[in-house]
């Protein structure tokens, strides 16, 4: 049985969730499903699943362009995490799922995030590609979460620079009024993604979130007041679960 959760996680990392990438996600899901069922396959067989002809140079170029994000190439994938390997054997081109490619590229992303947090904790945080990646991990790129993503950047930078911070102070930092019901709802909606705090994993709008672990920000209640901080331990635990699930699918 195909692990749909693993595929959802791969698609989130590779294409995000913007409406404009829906066709790319559908094609990628078909490629992943084909390779998962058949194992290492001739390129032409995989291309035929997309209605492409290996005898056509134009179709080969198009296929290579389509699998580039799944290979984690810098020009094709925002997270640069790879899941596929291409090879040539006896003049035949093959495509396969690849645990080694995933492990190497996933480790690079994980270490990049952890080094970023360690490097800038307590310091002024610049706008960098790594911060972009962290926000993508939490929200991807759907237009409906644009405001959340902008506010999340501010919240993450503030927590890194200042450490543990109360809810009222964080809300003020992103222009929301503490005590206002609508603003409170907007704040909690944004923080769900950073905390990974869904009632059930199946309800999560982010497939990277797991049942037993948070994400990159944790919340602590003291009386009626909520306090937030960057939580590297929860991030590591959550990402280990995600990696294990994807690795099992690939392997």
XYZ file of C-alpha atoms in Angstrom:
251
model
C 0.000 0.000 0.000
C 1.379 3.394 -1.015
C 2.163 5.717 1.902
C 0.161 8.821 1.021
C 1.471 10.724 4.054
C 5.047 10.350 2.800
C 4.025 11.516 -0.673
C 2.234 14.543 0.809
C 5.378 15.419 2.721
C 7.568 15.087 -0.365
C 5.213 17.278 -2.396
C 5.099 19.922 0.368
C 8.891 20.083 0.496
C 9.254 20.119 -3.274
C 6.393 22.217 -4.632
C 4.630 23.756 -1.668
C 0.875 24.156 -1.789
C 0.254 27.076 -4.142
C -2.538 26.582 -6.659
C -0.161 27.310 -9.543
C 1.842 24.156 -8.768
C -1.150 21.786 -8.727
C -0.277 20.221 -12.098
C 3.351 19.738 -11.079
C 2.220 18.047 -7.853
C -0.111 15.724 -9.766
C 2.658 14.698 -12.166
C 5.136 14.254 -9.331
C 2.674 12.096 -7.408
C 2.282 9.884 -10.481
C 6.071 9.566 -10.823
C 6.494 8.748 -7.128
C 3.673 6.220 -7.219
C 5.103 4.537 -10.329
C 8.607 4.260 -8.904
C 7.341 3.084 -5.526
C 5.411 0.237 -7.144
C 7.945 -0.701 -9.821
C 11.307 0.155 -8.291
C 14.098 1.392 -10.546
C 12.504 1.945 -13.950
C 13.546 2.798 -17.467
C 13.148 6.480 -18.124
C 10.895 5.791 -21.097
C 8.478 3.797 -18.945
C 8.162 6.624 -16.442
C 7.834 9.198 -19.219
C 4.989 7.234 -20.770
C 3.024 7.645 -17.535
C 3.077 11.392 -18.234
C 2.178 10.994 -21.886
C 5.732 11.738 -23.029
C 7.771 9.920 -25.690
C 11.420 9.108 -24.993
C 12.203 9.165 -28.722
C 11.428 12.891 -28.735
C 14.304 15.125 -27.595
C 11.759 17.786 -26.724
C 9.863 15.370 -24.484
C 13.093 14.208 -22.828
C 14.009 17.817 -22.051
C 10.523 18.376 -20.678
C 10.727 15.263 -18.503
C 14.137 16.264 -17.140
C 12.726 19.669 -16.287
C 9.777 18.073 -14.509
C 11.856 15.764 -12.318
C 14.472 18.409 -11.499
C 12.618 19.552 -8.339
C 12.338 15.933 -7.134
C 16.099 15.563 -7.540
C 16.653 18.547 -5.250
C 18.645 20.627 -7.717
C 19.348 24.201 -6.689
C 17.511 25.643 -9.684
C 14.436 23.440 -9.304
C 13.718 23.053 -5.604
C 13.354 25.785 -2.951
C 14.270 23.339 -0.162
C 16.891 21.537 -2.305
C 15.857 18.170 -0.868
C 16.121 15.314 -3.353
C 14.234 12.031 -3.634
C 15.221 10.653 -7.051
C 18.356 9.343 -8.718
C 19.026 9.082 -12.448
C 21.517 6.603 -13.914
C 22.689 5.147 -17.216
C 23.310 1.431 -17.589
C 24.206 -0.170 -20.911
C 23.061 2.987 -22.691
C 19.665 2.790 -20.986
C 18.472 5.685 -18.817
C 16.933 4.751 -15.465
C 15.122 6.630 -12.709
C 14.704 5.438 -9.126
C 13.731 6.586 -5.660
C 16.862 7.174 -3.600
C 17.414 7.052 0.147
C 21.075 8.226 -0.152
C 20.061 11.307 -2.158
C 17.357 12.114 0.380
C 19.595 11.542 3.390
C 22.349 13.802 2.080
C 20.074 16.662 1.041
C 17.756 16.411 4.060
C 20.732 16.476 6.409
C 21.936 19.603 4.637
C 18.581 21.369 5.149
C 18.253 20.264 8.773
C 21.777 21.377 9.639
C 21.276 24.686 7.825
C 18.241 25.489 9.969
C 19.893 24.417 13.225
C 23.077 26.348 12.471
C 21.004 29.427 11.614
C 19.161 29.269 14.950
C 22.392 28.696 16.873
C 24.275 31.430 15.039
C 21.722 34.213 15.443
C 20.219 33.392 18.841
C 20.420 36.627 20.815
C 21.624 38.606 17.793
C 19.950 40.695 15.114
C 18.537 38.274 12.556
C 19.000 39.150 8.874
C 16.589 38.251 6.090
C 18.244 35.235 4.496
C 17.373 32.265 2.308
C 17.510 30.096 5.415
C 14.763 32.137 7.069
C 12.764 31.739 3.839
C 13.220 27.967 4.092
C 12.063 27.890 7.709
C 8.913 29.789 6.796
C 8.365 27.419 3.842
C 8.708 24.388 6.143
C 5.958 25.848 8.325
C 3.557 27.303 5.741
C 4.813 26.432 2.216
C 3.611 29.057 -0.276
C -0.186 29.104 -0.557
C -1.583 32.575 -1.207
C -4.031 32.121 1.697
C -1.141 32.091 4.175
C 0.675 35.150 2.823
C -0.171 37.294 5.868
C 0.733 34.442 8.208
C 4.104 34.044 6.490
C 4.929 37.733 6.732
C 4.002 37.815 10.418
C 5.838 34.554 11.066
C 9.081 36.021 9.752
C 8.748 38.862 12.235
C 7.850 36.509 15.097
C 10.733 34.126 14.386
C 13.242 36.958 14.188
C 11.899 38.498 17.398
C 12.060 35.198 19.310
C 15.596 34.546 18.100
C 16.731 38.028 19.028
C 14.946 38.271 22.395
C 14.362 34.741 23.634
C 11.185 33.786 25.457
C 8.453 36.353 24.841
C 4.905 36.845 26.065
C 1.907 36.704 23.757
C 0.993 40.360 24.258
C 4.464 41.522 23.241
C 4.519 39.272 20.171
C 1.083 40.409 19.050
C 2.138 44.022 19.390
C 5.254 43.335 17.326
C 3.119 42.258 14.338
C 0.521 44.986 14.738
C -2.201 42.969 16.463
C -4.153 44.173 19.495
C -3.951 41.982 22.566
C -7.455 41.258 23.851
C -9.147 41.849 20.502
C -11.045 38.662 19.594
C -10.389 38.878 15.848
C -6.701 39.709 16.278
C -6.358 36.904 18.806
C -7.831 34.469 16.285
C -5.409 35.677 13.592
C -2.489 35.266 15.976
C -3.489 31.749 17.029
C -4.049 30.762 13.387
C -0.539 31.873 12.500
C 1.082 30.254 15.540
C -0.515 26.853 14.823
C 1.889 26.426 11.923
C 4.945 27.461 13.923
C 3.948 25.284 16.874
C 2.537 22.320 14.943
C -0.373 22.457 17.389
C -3.273 20.683 15.713
C -5.799 18.604 17.638
C -5.027 15.630 15.421
C -2.291 14.964 12.872
C -4.938 14.295 10.236
C -6.349 17.803 10.810
C -2.971 19.452 10.269
C -2.782 21.791 7.295
C 0.940 21.052 7.147
C 1.822 17.385 6.471
C 5.241 17.855 8.095
C 3.581 18.215 11.484
C 3.405 15.092 13.635
C 1.127 13.830 16.408
C 3.606 13.706 19.267
C 5.910 16.641 18.556
C 5.678 20.376 18.041
C 7.530 22.320 15.395
C 9.965 25.205 15.920
C 8.114 27.302 18.502
C 6.761 26.057 21.839
C 4.176 27.624 24.131
C 4.105 27.610 27.920
C 1.123 28.798 29.945
C 1.722 30.598 33.242
C -1.623 31.271 34.752
C -3.629 32.928 32.000
C -0.582 34.195 30.103
C 1.105 32.438 27.186
C 4.842 32.607 26.539
C 6.671 31.467 23.409
C 10.219 30.476 22.559
C 12.248 28.766 19.849
C 12.303 25.041 20.618
C 15.134 23.238 18.828
C 14.468 19.929 20.597
C 10.897 19.732 19.281
C 12.065 20.712 15.804
C 14.668 17.939 15.770
C 12.156 15.355 17.013
C 9.518 16.358 14.488
C 11.948 16.355 11.579
C 13.283 12.932 12.619
C 9.754 11.513 12.368
C 9.239 13.110 8.960
C 12.595 11.838 7.690
C 11.888 8.327 8.926
C 8.538 8.258 7.156
C 9.975 9.520 3.855
C 12.976 7.205 4.113
C 10.672 4.225 4.596
C 8.701 5.206 1.490
C 11.835 5.652 -0.615
C 13.579 2.539 0.576
